[in-house]
Coordinates of C-alpha atoms and ligand atoms in Angstrom, one line a residue:
M23 CA -35.3 -10.8 38.4
R24 CA -35.1 -7.5 40.1
I25 CA -32.7 -4.7 39.1
F26 CA -31.3 -2.4 41.7
K27 CA -29.3 0.7 40.8
T28 CA -28.9 2.1 44.2
V29 CA -26.8 0.9 47.1
A30 CA -29.6 1.6 49.5
A31 CA -32.1 -0.7 47.6
M32 CA -29.5 -3.4 47.3
R33 CA -28.5 -3.3 50.9
D34 CA -32.1 -3.4 52.1
W35 CA -33.0 -6.4 50.0
A36 CA -29.9 -8.3 51.1
G37 CA -30.6 -7.5 54.7
T38 CA -34.2 -8.8 54.4
Q39 CA -33.0 -12.0 52.8
R40 CA -30.4 -12.6 55.6
D41 CA -33.0 -11.8 58.3
A42 CA -35.2 -14.5 56.8
G43 CA -32.3 -17.0 57.1
R44 CA -31.6 -17.1 53.3
S45 CA -28.0 -17.5 52.0
I46 CA -26.9 -15.2 49.2
G47 CA -24.5 -16.1 46.5
F48 CA -22.8 -13.1 44.8
V49 CA -21.3 -13.1 41.3
P50 CA -19.4 -9.8 40.5
T51 CA -18.9 -9.1 36.8
M52 CA -18.1 -6.2 34.5
G53 CA -20.7 -7.3 32.0
A54 CA -20.4 -8.4 28.4
L55 CA -21.6 -11.6 29.8
H56 CA -20.5 -14.9 28.3
R57 CA -20.6 -18.6 29.2
G58 CA -17.8 -18.1 31.7
H59 CA -19.9 -15.8 33.7
L60 CA -22.9 -18.1 33.4
S61 CA -20.8 -20.9 34.8
L62 CA -20.4 -18.9 38.0
I63 CA -24.1 -18.0 38.2
E64 CA -25.3 -21.5 37.7
P65 CA -23.8 -23.1 40.8
S66 CA -24.7 -20.1 42.9
T67 CA -28.4 -20.5 41.9
T68 CA -28.3 -24.2 42.9
E69 CA -26.1 -23.9 46.0
R70 CA -27.5 -20.7 47.6
D71 CA -31.0 -19.5 48.4
R72 CA -30.6 -16.3 46.5
T73 CA -28.2 -15.1 43.8
V74 CA -27.1 -11.5 43.1
V75 CA -25.1 -10.7 40.0
S76 CA -23.5 -7.3 39.7
I77 CA -22.5 -5.5 36.4
F78 CA -20.1 -2.7 37.2
V79 CA -17.1 -1.6 35.2
N80 CA -15.0 -0.5 38.1
P81 CA -13.0 2.6 37.2
T82 CA -10.5 2.2 40.0
Q83 CA -9.1 -1.1 38.7
F84 CA -8.2 0.2 35.3
N85 CA -4.7 1.5 34.9
R86 CA -5.2 2.4 31.3
R87 CA -7.9 4.9 30.7
E88 CA -8.5 3.7 27.1
D89 CA -9.1 0.2 28.4
Y90 CA -11.8 1.5 30.7
D91 CA -13.3 3.6 28.0
N92 CA -13.3 0.8 25.4
Y93 CA -14.6 -1.9 27.8
P94 CA -17.4 -3.7 25.9
D95 CA -20.9 -2.7 26.9
T96 CA -23.7 -5.1 26.0
L97 CA -26.1 -4.4 28.8
R98 CA -29.3 -5.0 26.9
R99 CA -28.1 -8.5 25.8
D100 CA -26.7 -9.2 29.3
V101 CA -30.1 -8.5 30.9
W102 CA -31.7 -11.0 28.5
D103 CA -29.1 -13.6 29.2
L104 CA -29.6 -13.1 33.0
L105 CA -33.4 -13.6 32.5
D106 CA -32.6 -17.1 31.3
T107 CA -30.8 -17.9 34.6
K108 CA -32.2 -18.1 38.1
T109 CA -30.6 -14.8 39.1
D110 CA -32.7 -13.0 41.7
V111 CA -31.1 -9.6 41.5
L112 CA -29.0 -7.7 39.0
F113 CA -27.1 -5.0 40.8
L114 CA -26.2 -2.2 38.5
P115 CA -24.7 0.7 40.4
T116 CA -23.0 3.8 39.0
P117 CA -19.5 4.9 40.0
E118 CA -21.1 7.7 42.1
E119 CA -23.3 5.1 44.0
M120 CA -20.3 2.9 44.7
Y121 CA -17.9 5.7 45.6
P122 CA -20.0 8.5 47.1
D123 CA -16.9 9.8 49.0
G124 CA -14.7 9.7 45.9
Q125 CA -12.4 7.0 44.7
D126 CA -9.2 8.0 46.5
G127 CA -7.8 7.0 49.9
Y128 CA -8.5 3.3 49.9
D129 CA -6.1 1.2 52.0
P130 CA -6.1 -2.4 50.6
P131 CA -5.9 -5.1 53.2
V132 CA -4.0 -7.6 51.0
S133 CA -0.5 -7.1 49.8
G134 CA 2.7 -9.2 49.3
L135 CA 3.6 -11.7 46.6
V136 CA 0.0 -12.4 45.5
T137 CA -0.5 -8.7 44.6
S138 CA 3.0 -7.9 43.4
I139 CA 4.0 -10.5 40.8
A140 CA 2.7 -10.9 37.2
E141 CA -0.5 -8.8 37.0
G142 CA 0.7 -6.8 39.9
V143 CA 3.8 -5.7 38.0
H144 CA 2.1 -5.1 34.7
R145 CA -1.1 -3.5 35.9
P146 CA 0.0 -1.2 38.7
G147 CA -2.9 -0.2 41.0
H148 CA -5.2 -2.8 39.5
F149 CA -5.4 -5.1 42.5
D150 CA -5.9 -2.1 44.9
G151 CA -8.9 -1.0 42.8
M152 CA -10.2 -4.6 42.6
Q153 CA -10.0 -4.9 46.4
Q154 CA -11.7 -1.6 46.8
V155 CA -14.7 -2.6 44.8
I156 CA -15.0 -6.1 46.2
E157 CA -14.7 -4.9 49.8
R158 CA -17.5 -2.4 49.0
F159 CA -19.7 -5.0 47.4
L160 CA -19.2 -7.4 50.3
G161 CA -20.1 -4.7 52.8
I162 CA -23.4 -3.9 50.9
I163 CA -24.5 -7.5 50.1
Q164 CA -22.8 -9.5 52.8
P165 CA -23.1 -12.8 50.8
S166 CA -22.4 -16.2 52.3
H167 CA -20.4 -17.0 49.2
I168 CA -18.7 -15.0 46.4
Y169 CA -18.3 -16.9 43.1
M170 CA -15.0 -16.2 41.2
G171 CA -13.4 -17.6 38.1
F172 CA -10.2 -19.6 38.3
K173 CA -8.8 -17.8 35.2
D174 CA -8.2 -14.7 37.2
Y175 CA -5.8 -16.6 39.4
Q176 CA -4.3 -13.8 41.5
Q177 CA -7.7 -12.1 41.7
W178 CA -9.4 -15.0 43.5
M179 CA -6.4 -15.7 45.7
I180 CA -6.5 -12.0 46.8
V181 CA -10.3 -12.1 47.4
E182 CA -9.8 -15.2 49.6
Q183 CA -7.3 -13.2 51.7
L184 CA -9.5 -10.1 51.7
C185 CA -12.5 -12.1 52.9
A186 CA -10.4 -13.7 55.7
K187 CA -9.4 -10.2 56.8
R188 CA -12.5 -8.0 56.2
A189 CA -15.5 -10.3 55.5
P190 CA -15.0 -13.5 57.5
N191 CA -18.7 -14.6 56.9
T192 CA -18.1 -14.8 53.2
A193 CA -16.5 -17.8 51.6
V194 CA -14.9 -17.8 48.1
R195 CA -16.1 -20.4 45.6
V196 CA -13.7 -20.8 42.7
C197 CA -15.1 -22.2 39.4
P198 CA -13.1 -23.7 36.5
T199 CA -12.2 -21.7 33.4
V200 CA -14.6 -22.1 30.5
R201 CA -12.9 -22.3 27.1
E202 CA -13.8 -22.3 23.4
D203 CA -13.2 -25.5 21.5
D204 CA -9.8 -24.4 20.5
G205 CA -8.8 -23.8 24.1
V206 CA -9.1 -20.0 24.2
A207 CA -10.5 -18.9 27.6
L208 CA -13.7 -17.0 27.2
S209 CA -13.3 -13.3 28.0
S210 CA -15.3 -10.2 27.4
R211 CA -12.3 -8.7 25.7
N212 CA -12.4 -11.4 23.0
L213 CA -15.3 -9.4 21.6
R214 CA -12.8 -6.8 20.5
L215 CA -10.7 -9.2 18.5
S216 CA -11.0 -9.5 14.7
P217 CA -11.7 -13.1 13.5
V218 CA -8.0 -13.4 12.7
G219 CA -7.0 -12.1 16.1
R220 CA -9.5 -14.4 17.8
K221 CA -7.7 -17.4 16.1
R222 CA -4.3 -16.1 17.1
A223 CA -5.4 -15.8 20.7
T224 CA -4.7 -19.6 21.0
V225 CA -1.1 -18.6 21.6
L226 CA -1.8 -18.2 25.3
I227 CA -3.1 -21.7 25.9
E228 CA -0.5 -23.2 23.5
A229 CA 2.3 -21.5 25.5
L230 CA 0.8 -22.8 28.8
Q231 CA 0.5 -26.3 27.5
M232 CA 4.0 -26.3 26.0
A233 CA 5.4 -25.3 29.4
R234 CA 3.3 -27.9 31.2
E235 CA 4.5 -30.7 29.0
S236 CA 8.1 -29.7 29.5
I237 CA 8.2 -29.4 33.3
G238 CA 11.2 -31.2 34.6
T239 CA 13.2 -31.1 31.4
E240 CA 14.6 -27.6 31.5
P241 CA 15.0 -24.9 34.2
F242 CA 11.9 -22.8 34.7
A243 CA 13.5 -19.7 33.3
E244 CA 14.2 -21.5 30.0
L245 CA 10.6 -22.8 29.9
E246 CA 9.3 -19.3 30.5
R247 CA 11.6 -17.9 27.8
Q248 CA 10.4 -20.5 25.3
A249 CA 6.7 -19.8 26.1
M250 CA 7.4 -16.0 25.6
E251 CA 9.1 -16.8 22.3
H252 CA 6.2 -18.9 21.1
M253 CA 3.7 -16.1 21.7
R254 CA 6.0 -13.5 20.2
S255 CA 6.4 -15.5 17.1
Q256 CA 2.7 -15.0 16.1
R257 CA 1.9 -11.9 14.2
G258 CA 0.1 -9.3 16.2
C259 CA 0.9 -11.0 19.6
E260 CA 3.0 -9.2 22.2
P261 CA 3.4 -11.1 25.4
E262 CA 3.8 -9.2 28.7
Y263 CA 4.9 -12.0 31.0
F264 CA 5.0 -15.8 31.4
E265 CA 5.6 -17.0 35.0
I266 CA 5.8 -20.4 36.5
R267 CA 5.1 -20.3 40.2
D268 CA 4.2 -22.4 43.2
R269 CA 0.4 -22.6 42.9
H270 CA -0.2 -22.1 46.6
T271 CA 2.3 -19.4 47.6
L272 CA 3.1 -17.9 44.1
A273 CA 6.7 -18.0 45.2
E274 CA 9.3 -19.0 42.6
P275 CA 9.3 -22.8 42.6
A276 CA 12.2 -24.9 43.9
P277 CA 14.5 -25.9 41.0
D278 CA 13.4 -29.6 41.2
Q279 CA 9.7 -28.9 41.8
V280 CA 7.4 -30.7 39.4
D281 CA 4.0 -30.5 41.2
D282 CA 1.8 -27.8 42.5
L283 CA 2.8 -25.3 39.9
V284 CA 0.8 -22.7 38.0
G285 CA 1.6 -21.0 34.7
L286 CA 0.4 -17.4 34.5
T287 CA 0.5 -15.4 31.3
A288 CA -0.7 -12.1 29.7
C289 CA -0.4 -11.4 26.0
N290 CA -1.6 -8.5 23.9
V291 CA -3.3 -9.8 20.7
E292 CA -4.1 -7.0 18.2
G293 CA -3.5 -4.6 21.2
I294 CA -6.2 -6.4 23.3
R295 CA -4.8 -7.6 26.6
L296 CA -5.7 -11.2 27.4
I297 CA -4.7 -13.4 30.4
D298 CA -4.8 -17.1 31.1
C299 CA -3.4 -19.6 33.5
L300 CA -3.0 -23.4 33.9
V301 CA -2.0 -25.5 36.9
F302 CA 0.7 -28.1 36.2
Ligands
LIG4 P1 -15.1 -10.0 34.6 O1 -16.4 -9.7 34.1 O2 -14.1 -10.3 33.5 O3 -14.6 -9.1 35.6 O4 -15.2 -11.5 35.2 C1 -16.2 -11.7 36.2 C2 -15.9 -13.1 36.8 O5 -16.1 -14.0 35.8 C3 -14.5 -13.2 37.4 O6 -14.6 -14.0 38.6 C4 -13.8 -14.0 36.3 O7 -12.7 -14.8 36.8 C5 -14.9 -14.9 35.8 N1 -14.6 -15.3 34.4 C6 -14.2 -14.6 33.4 N2 -14.0 -15.4 32.3 C7 -14.2 -16.6 32.7 C8 -14.1 -17.9 32.1 N3 -13.7 -18.0 30.8 N4 -14.4 -19.0 32.8 C9 -14.8 -18.9 34.1 N5 -14.9 -17.8 34.7 C10 -14.6 -16.6 34.1

């Protein structure tokens, strides 16, 4: 596995691969790698000729400075984990490499419902920063495919639209959410939970499953209220939102809709912000 820290080296290598007719799979991450990340890398290494994994904690997508400063950093272990995969390149740029002209002035191509509900409401600016870094990566690497996790539901939807507009030669491959045995979605942020907090983090998937089982019995607003109530009833848990939406458009569902729904939720557990989703 090669490690590139400069955009120039990354760009050169990717160009050489494309010139030789090799397809590139790209897996963007913020590090603190876990089995969820590995579940994106694995299909890339079997489906594409070459695989690039990036580790970059992107400052422009954090709306809370403390969240950026406290983002887990386990680089040494991440490199060891990547050596056990068939990753060809680890791209490890600095913010200065990624944003040589500064971080301001980006005009994100994707807007509308997909960027403005749920995470869009609660993390203002997050999706603009996310689009900024993904568009920059796609320009440098020009992969045939970008591998994204289903868990970050709005994120992969936005990246699909971004590719259509700005990187039409890149397709998005969405991979299922990897969960612990108790249903908690793997997340780098779980590392910051105490053992008790980690157990309480089951409230997200419990709320999603409760809503899924009750679809059709009560109005959506009532199901959302009950899901919020369930999360709030657990000590140390402060839910931010619970939304049931049409899974394709993210519009509010028709009152009698029972299929093609997605539940989206964010909840702070011991002050750590966790998100999850489930299709119904
Ligand atoms: P992050 O490092 O959190 O920015 O995540 C990098 C990629 O891994 C994103 O596409 C995430 O959606 C994906 N990912 C994170 N957690 C999981 C998980 N539990 N299962 C599958 N993919 C995941």
